[in-house]
Amino acid sequence: MVTIAEEWLNSCSGCEIALLNLGETLLDLLPDLSFVHIPVLADNKYYGQTGERSALEIPKAQVGIISGGVRNEEHLEVLHVMRKQTDILVALGTCATEGGIPALANLTSTASMREMVYRGQPSTVPGPDPDTEAHHLPRMLERCDALHQHVAVDLSIPGCPPHPDWIAEAIGALLAGRAPKLPSRSVCDGCPTYRTGKSSSPALHRLLDQPAYDADQGLDAMQCLLEQGFMCLGPVTRRGCGGRTGSPRCISARVPCRGCYGRISAHTMPMVDYVGALTSVGQNFAAMPDKQGYLSRFDGSEAILKKLED
Amino acid sequence: MSQTIRIAPLTRIEGHAALDIHLDQDGDVSEARMTVMSLRGFEKFVVGRPVEEVPRIVTRICGICPWQHHLASTKAAEACLGVTPTPTATKLRELCQMLATIPDKILHFYFLAAPDFVLGPDSDPAGRNVVGLVGAAPELARKAALMRYKTQMGLEKFAGKVIHPVAVLVGGFSKPLMEEDRRELTALAQEALAFSLESVKLAREQIFPKYLKLFQELGEYPSAYLGLVNPDDGAMALYDGIFRLMDQDGSYDEFPASDYLAHLAEKVEPWSYLKFPYMRKSGRLVMDEKAPVGVYRTNCLARVNVCEGISTPQAHGELEIFRREFGRPAHQAFLYHWARLIELVHCCERALELLADPEIMGRDIRTQPIAPRAGEGVGCVEAPRGSLIYHLKTDHEGMVTAANLLAGTTHNNAGMNLSLKQAAKTAIRGGVYDQGLLNTVEMCVRAYDP
Ligand code: SF4
Ligand code: SF4
Ligand code: SF4
């Protein structure tokens, strides 16, 4: 029996749905797992069931699983309590491992975001803004961070959301006391499209245009979307979204990869490596629009983002 | 001595919130609030992105209803670019919306809400969850879990990605439906329909009667309701339609989504990061459960209230049963659960209709070419949590210059706060409360599925 505490910080709950998408595997695992804390499914409260405590508490557990990045003081507090109360801490999903899409917030200042949301919208009648001093509201941090920027993380399972196969692999490995085998290498590595070595398109395409393929034939009869000019981020993205046996998911839908599994490894620099990927198919990196918005869409806690005009 | 009870986090819901209940010196409730604890600000950081990428970014607002964000933002982007999707693509999109809504509703009813009903609102909190449900009703729980799982996987097999989908593109859909997909999805929707009919019957006969009286005391106040209807016959519309904003007395205004600013406004309160939409014509928002001003609600109960009927027969039959019992508009917060199951039936029936439509098998899945241009547009769909409105502007390169978003749970912010206040004031008196009572109060918020 393994005890688990699960938390979601600046998350969308997609990682929790991915956990449920283990399906029967989860039902079979349940007798071996004991969830002592998991807000999306169960009723354990930080301050006690009747709010009787003054300090935030989470029960001790062998394994802690956290989705979402760190965006405010409460996230930070929960993260530190989770680290203290659990033996093995798992970062689940790209928000937790590299910031994910919410870390695009690092393109902008917290003050300008608040200004836009609470004063700058045509539907909004400005009033006194949310006030962390006067009310019991957590203060927003200036940035949106990944977990490892604040505490030691023992295991990272990237993906937005992670494929249930890798969640099962991680849980299985933890139960068996072995190291989990998670994918490395790039999305292209598991992509069945055919490559000719050069681009079939004179220019880059935005997703306004339609890739060419024959719907009656499999993915192996479709030319690589990068070669077709579609700014597919497969070359700079970690493999794994298709699970153990499937093809990359976006490619299965006949659309280019946008990088949701994050960097291939912590040491790679997508912004630099993608110059090479485009050059190798005869495309020009300089012609790529919104480079940060494509290449740092999922790793905004790691990348140095140039701030937008506020 | 006055005192504040903080119940955090709110559990078995899909978002991040806390309840603060303030007691006066007699131990009675002076104020009760649902505080939303964070702001993510997607409206800010989609600015500067190519507009056709927005549907691939905003999915991350919600991992439970990413399809609705994917769809509504695509519609807004299309309005900016002056593009109309092909008829086949429109049907494929609606099919995906129906198939995505089925597991969402199963999740809420069986995994999040049912532990209260089956195990009891004041049962031991350590076991009041889906694991406890598996213990108490193993067959039912397993069946619900598998049905939710199968619909998720069926949609994923067709659309490539089910959580944070990618198949909806500006101008259409990324791939056609093949005969094999159609057969598999039809079998799946049939199975889901049978399960839905069983669920609504079970709830109607065995679950709801037990709780209706309790929750009538805890959570009923009149408000207005917002939802999409079909412009021709006023039937419930989930994918496309015009807004109907129905007052407490049943009278209503209708308007296209593009006019949302003339009818809806949002208030900022210093104690929550989530804004509070209200009816613009009321001029102000007063969250007083005895005399609310400007409050409207959205989500399934609102849709069931505003519509003239439901286009599919079995769901319509359930609607008639519902109306005979509760009238129109029905105001009890607990009835969200009932309305949710009626919609579940409708989504299964509608999916089957779409799958039987020859046009859905077409190969003309995308309008081409599409050129970037300066524009402005509003897109909307009904999401499980309520009306979802996107308003985007682009520059001549098709880059986003402004974005505004009103999401389902946001529309219900005032409504949930009122329900919470009403429930807390009724349930907690003279400083007497326990975990069961507090959970009962939480159930009034949980009914909205925030
Ligand atoms: S990684 Fe993706 S699925 Fe998981 S919480 Fe973040 S946005 Fe949601
Ligand atoms: S660039 Fe994209 S389409 Fe090409 S091989 Fe890599 S993942 Fe596949
Ligand atoms: S193809 Fe890329 S963007 Fe799509 S699911 Fe896989 S890693 Fe994520």
PDB file of N, CA, C and O and ligand atoms in Angstrom, chain A residues 187 237-238 241 248-251 257-261, chain B residues 56 161, ligand 3:
ATOM      1  N   VAL A 187       9.886  14.170 -30.404  1.00  0.00           N
ATOM      2  CA  VAL A 187       8.613  13.748 -30.980  1.00  0.00           C
ATOM      3  C   VAL A 187       8.845  13.143 -32.378  1.00  0.00           C
ATOM      4  O   VAL A 187       8.236  12.131 -32.738  1.00  0.00           O
ATOM      5  N   THR A 237      10.915  18.944 -29.198  1.00  0.00           N
ATOM      6  CA  THR A 237       9.979  18.585 -28.133  1.00  0.00           C
ATOM      7  C   THR A 237      10.196  17.143 -27.707  1.00  0.00           C
ATOM      8  O   THR A 237      10.451  16.267 -28.529  1.00  0.00           O
ATOM      9  N   ARG A 238      10.046  16.911 -26.411  1.00  0.00           N
ATOM     10  CA  ARG A 238      10.248  15.567 -25.884  1.00  0.00           C
ATOM     11  C   ARG A 238       9.155  14.615 -26.359  1.00  0.00           C
ATOM     12  O   ARG A 238       7.978  14.953 -26.410  1.00  0.00           O
ATOM     13  N   CYS A 241       3.905  11.765 -26.159  1.00  0.00           N
ATOM     14  CA  CYS A 241       2.476  12.089 -26.107  1.00  0.00           C
ATOM     15  C   CYS A 241       1.591  10.977 -26.650  1.00  0.00           C
ATOM     16  O   CYS A 241       0.413  10.897 -26.311  1.00  0.00           O
ATOM     17  N   PRO A 248       2.514  10.487 -32.385  1.00  0.00           N
ATOM     18  CA  PRO A 248       2.322  11.790 -31.742  1.00  0.00           C
ATOM     19  C   PRO A 248       0.887  12.271 -31.977  1.00  0.00           C
ATOM     20  O   PRO A 248       0.349  12.135 -33.064  1.00  0.00           O
ATOM     21  N   ARG A 249       0.296  12.813 -30.937  1.00  0.00           N
ATOM     22  CA  ARG A 249      -1.149  13.052 -31.007  1.00  0.00           C
ATOM     23  C   ARG A 249      -1.546  14.100 -32.026  1.00  0.00           C
ATOM     24  O   ARG A 249      -2.538  13.936 -32.718  1.00  0.00           O
ATOM     25  N   CYS A 250      -0.837  15.201 -32.051  1.00  0.00           N
ATOM     26  CA  CYS A 250      -1.240  16.237 -33.017  1.00  0.00           C
ATOM     27  C   CYS A 250      -1.052  15.733 -34.440  1.00  0.00           C
ATOM     28  O   CYS A 250      -1.865  16.024 -35.315  1.00  0.00           O
ATOM     29  N   ILE A 251       0.013  14.977 -34.649  1.00  0.00           N
ATOM     30  CA  ILE A 251       0.253  14.447 -35.990  1.00  0.00           C
ATOM     31  C   ILE A 251      -0.898  13.501 -36.377  1.00  0.00           C
ATOM     32  O   ILE A 251      -1.362  13.498 -37.518  1.00  0.00           O
ATOM     33  N   CYS A 257       2.913  19.760 -34.281  1.00  0.00           N
ATOM     34  CA  CYS A 257       3.220  19.770 -32.844  1.00  0.00           C
ATOM     35  C   CYS A 257       3.474  21.201 -32.388  1.00  0.00           C
ATOM     36  O   CYS A 257       4.080  21.989 -33.104  1.00  0.00           O
ATOM     37  N   ARG A 258       3.028  21.508 -31.169  1.00  0.00           N
ATOM     38  CA  ARG A 258       3.295  22.835 -30.605  1.00  0.00           C
ATOM     39  C   ARG A 258       4.148  22.754 -29.345  1.00  0.00           C
ATOM     40  O   ARG A 258       4.287  23.729 -28.622  1.00  0.00           O
ATOM     41  N   GLY A 259       4.664  21.566 -29.064  1.00  0.00           N
ATOM     42  CA  GLY A 259       5.684  21.497 -28.013  1.00  0.00           C
ATOM     43  C   GLY A 259       5.207  21.203 -26.615  1.00  0.00           C
ATOM     44  O   GLY A 259       5.900  21.497 -25.644  1.00  0.00           O
ATOM     45  N   CYS A 260       4.031  20.567 -26.457  1.00  0.00           N
ATOM     46  CA  CYS A 260       3.443  20.499 -25.116  1.00  0.00           C
ATOM     47  C   CYS A 260       4.166  19.547 -24.163  1.00  0.00           C
ATOM     48  O   CYS A 260       3.903  19.582 -22.973  1.00  0.00           O
ATOM     49  N   TYR A 261       5.078  18.716 -24.663  1.00  0.00           N
ATOM     50  CA  TYR A 261       5.853  17.880 -23.740  1.00  0.00           C
ATOM     51  C   TYR A 261       7.116  18.578 -23.241  1.00  0.00           C
ATOM     52  O   TYR A 261       7.916  17.997 -22.515  1.00  0.00           O
TER      53      TYR A 261
ATOM     54  N   ARG B  56      -5.406  26.913 -29.672  1.00  0.00           N
ATOM     55  CA  ARG B  56      -4.474  25.903 -29.169  1.00  0.00           C
ATOM     56  C   ARG B  56      -3.838  26.352 -27.856  1.00  0.00           C
ATOM     57  O   ARG B  56      -3.014  25.629 -27.297  1.00  0.00           O
ATOM     58  N   LYS B 161      -6.440  14.147 -30.025  1.00  0.00           N
ATOM     59  CA  LYS B 161      -6.138  14.554 -28.648  1.00  0.00           C
ATOM     60  C   LYS B 161      -7.449  14.945 -28.005  1.00  0.00           C
ATOM     61  O   LYS B 161      -8.200  15.736 -28.584  1.00  0.00           O
TER      62      LYS B 161
HETATM   63  S1  SF4 C   3       2.491  16.427 -30.936  1.00  0.00           S
HETATM   64 FE1  SF4 C   3       3.519  17.954 -29.682  1.00  0.00          FE
HETATM   65  S2  SF4 C   3       1.945  19.405 -29.036  1.00  0.00           S
HETATM   66 FE2  SF4 C   3       0.928  17.578 -29.828  1.00  0.00          FE
HETATM   67  S3  SF4 C   3       0.529  16.319 -28.060  1.00  0.00           S
HETATM   68 FE3  SF4 C   3       2.495  15.668 -28.876  1.00  0.00          FE
HETATM   69  S4  SF4 C   3       4.047  16.891 -27.807  1.00  0.00           S
HETATM   70 FE4  SF4 C   3       2.061  17.833 -27.464  1.00  0.00          FE
END
